[in-house]
């Protein structure tokens, strides 16, 4: 008897179709994960609602596409029949639950809530008899509670393995009871289906975790390579890459490109008088203030730390005249928000050089050298000034 059970298990669960569906599911999960990570990096809590909705809709389409792909592949493997439907169902349940853990948005939540009413003519309630309809409704309501709980407690569940496993079990059990009310198979098979679902989830979670770790390590490496460790803004290496790209683009277009360079006035005095740790705080304060103000005012400038106390801002599609107004506002914000450190009020000013990419520039270095020259012109004129295309202005005069 035990040999027959073992043979049946091997026949049902350890076959080529199972292997293919498992590999396809892992592939779809990989695609969904890459899409989700790529899109979620483009939005934040401050992003416009339309941007968030667009991203979440694209993620929803990715889930729907995965469901359709699974269905097509399953029917191809089974020559158009519904044989071994448990295999197909478990793969879909795995994607539904995994995506809810991964994406945590309302589109994914709605897909999970609606799916029991969308599959295989589920809305045709006349197919139920007096016994199965109440069971279907009760199972569906239980599933809704489980889905809502998982959606609201995702982070806590992933921190505790036993809770994570428990909610997976309840999710799978509720779904398989739903499917049992709609299909003819022995009730005890629900346990077998549930075990297979949990195995699926463990395999997918292992693969997804390795993928996520790889992507996070890649992101960390990208941050280390492209961003300044102290201030958090783009670094010299990132500037070198960006410089080539913008020169190749804007030297061929009739669109202005303006570059400004600034440094912190008398920065050496902060280090000498208060220590290098204070100097570091001054650098962070300036970088964060300038970057925050550009974000809040939609100035569309890219800030780079060039080295030491020197920074560069690249303005795409803006003329030097437009940038002068923006830079004046940035400087005024910095002056009006002094750094308070250890009971000391540190007043910080900055000097700027500004120039536009010209037709005579043979590469970005020609533009950079001109901007650097204008910066030193501002410093030689007394600091706390801005030099635009060779003409130096006092910020106070521009403000008034």
Coordinates of N, CA, C and O in Angstrom, one line a residue, residues 15-25 69-84 87-88 200:
X15 N 7.7 14.9 -11.9 CA 7.7 14.6 -13.3 C 8.2 15.8 -14.1 O 8.4 16.9 -13.5
X16 N 8.3 15.6 -15.4 CA 8.9 16.7 -16.2 C 8.0 17.9 -16.2 O 8.5 19.0 -16.3
X17 N 6.6 17.7 -16.2 CA 5.7 18.8 -16.2 C 5.9 19.7 -15.0 O 5.9 20.9 -15.0
X18 N 6.0 19.0 -13.8 CA 6.3 19.8 -12.6 C 7.5 20.6 -12.6 O 7.6 21.8 -12.2
X19 N 8.6 20.0 -13.2 CA 9.9 20.7 -13.3 C 9.7 21.9 -14.2 O 10.2 23.0 -13.9
X20 N 9.0 21.7 -15.3 CA 8.9 22.8 -16.3 C 8.1 24.0 -15.7 O 8.5 25.1 -15.8
X21 N 7.0 23.6 -15.1 CA 6.1 24.7 -14.4 C 6.9 25.4 -13.3 O 6.8 26.6 -13.2
X22 N 7.7 24.6 -12.5 CA 8.4 25.3 -11.5 C 9.5 26.2 -12.0 O 9.6 27.4 -11.5
X23 N 10.2 25.8 -13.1 CA 11.2 26.7 -13.7 C 10.6 27.9 -14.3 O 11.1 29.0 -14.2
X24 N 9.4 27.7 -15.0 CA 8.7 28.8 -15.6 C 8.3 29.8 -14.5 O 8.4 31.0 -14.6
X25 N 7.7 29.3 -13.4 CA 7.3 30.1 -12.3 C 8.5 30.9 -11.7 O 8.4 32.1 -11.4
X69 N 0.7 33.8 -19.1 CA 1.8 32.9 -19.5 C 1.7 31.6 -18.9 O 1.9 30.5 -19.6
X70 N 1.5 31.5 -17.6 CA 1.4 30.2 -16.9 C 0.3 29.4 -17.5 O 0.4 28.2 -17.7
X71 N -0.9 30.0 -17.8 CA -2.0 29.3 -18.3 C -1.7 28.7 -19.7 O -1.9 27.6 -20.0
X72 N -1.1 29.6 -20.6 CA -0.7 29.1 -21.9 C 0.3 27.9 -21.9 O 0.1 26.9 -22.6
X73 N 1.3 28.1 -21.0 CA 2.3 27.0 -20.9 C 1.7 25.7 -20.4 O 2.0 24.6 -20.8
X74 N 0.9 25.9 -19.4 CA 0.2 24.7 -18.8 C -0.6 23.9 -19.8 O -0.5 22.7 -19.9
X75 N -1.4 24.7 -20.6 CA -2.3 24.0 -21.6 C -1.4 23.4 -22.7 O -1.8 22.4 -23.3
X76 N -0.3 24.0 -23.0 CA 0.6 23.4 -24.0 C 1.1 22.1 -23.5 O 1.2 21.1 -24.2
X77 N 1.6 22.1 -22.2 CA 2.1 20.9 -21.7 C 1.1 19.7 -21.6 O 1.4 18.6 -21.7
X78 N -0.2 20.1 -21.4 CA -1.2 19.1 -21.2 C -2.1 19.0 -22.4 O -3.3 18.5 -22.3
X79 N -1.6 19.4 -23.6 CA -2.3 19.3 -24.9 C -3.8 19.9 -24.8 O -4.7 19.3 -25.3
X80 N -3.9 21.0 -24.1 CA -5.2 21.7 -24.0 C -6.1 21.2 -23.0 O -7.2 21.7 -22.9
X81 N -5.7 20.2 -22.2 CA -6.6 19.7 -21.1 C -6.3 20.3 -19.8 O -5.3 21.0 -19.6
X82 N -7.2 20.0 -18.8 CA -7.0 20.6 -17.5 C -6.4 19.5 -16.5 O -6.4 19.7 -15.3
X83 N -5.8 18.4 -17.1 CA -5.2 17.4 -16.2 C -4.0 18.1 -15.4 O -3.3 19.0 -15.9
X84 N -3.9 17.5 -14.2 CA -2.8 18.1 -13.3 C -3.1 19.6 -13.0 O -2.1 20.3 -12.9
X87 N -1.2 21.6 -10.3 CA 0.2 22.2 -10.6 C 0.1 23.6 -11.1 O 0.8 24.5 -10.6
X88 N -0.8 23.9 -12.0 CA -1.1 25.2 -12.5 C -1.6 26.1 -11.4 O -1.2 27.3 -11.2
X200 N 6.5 25.0 -3.1 CA 6.6 26.0 -4.1 C 7.1 27.3 -3.5 O 8.0 27.9 -4.0

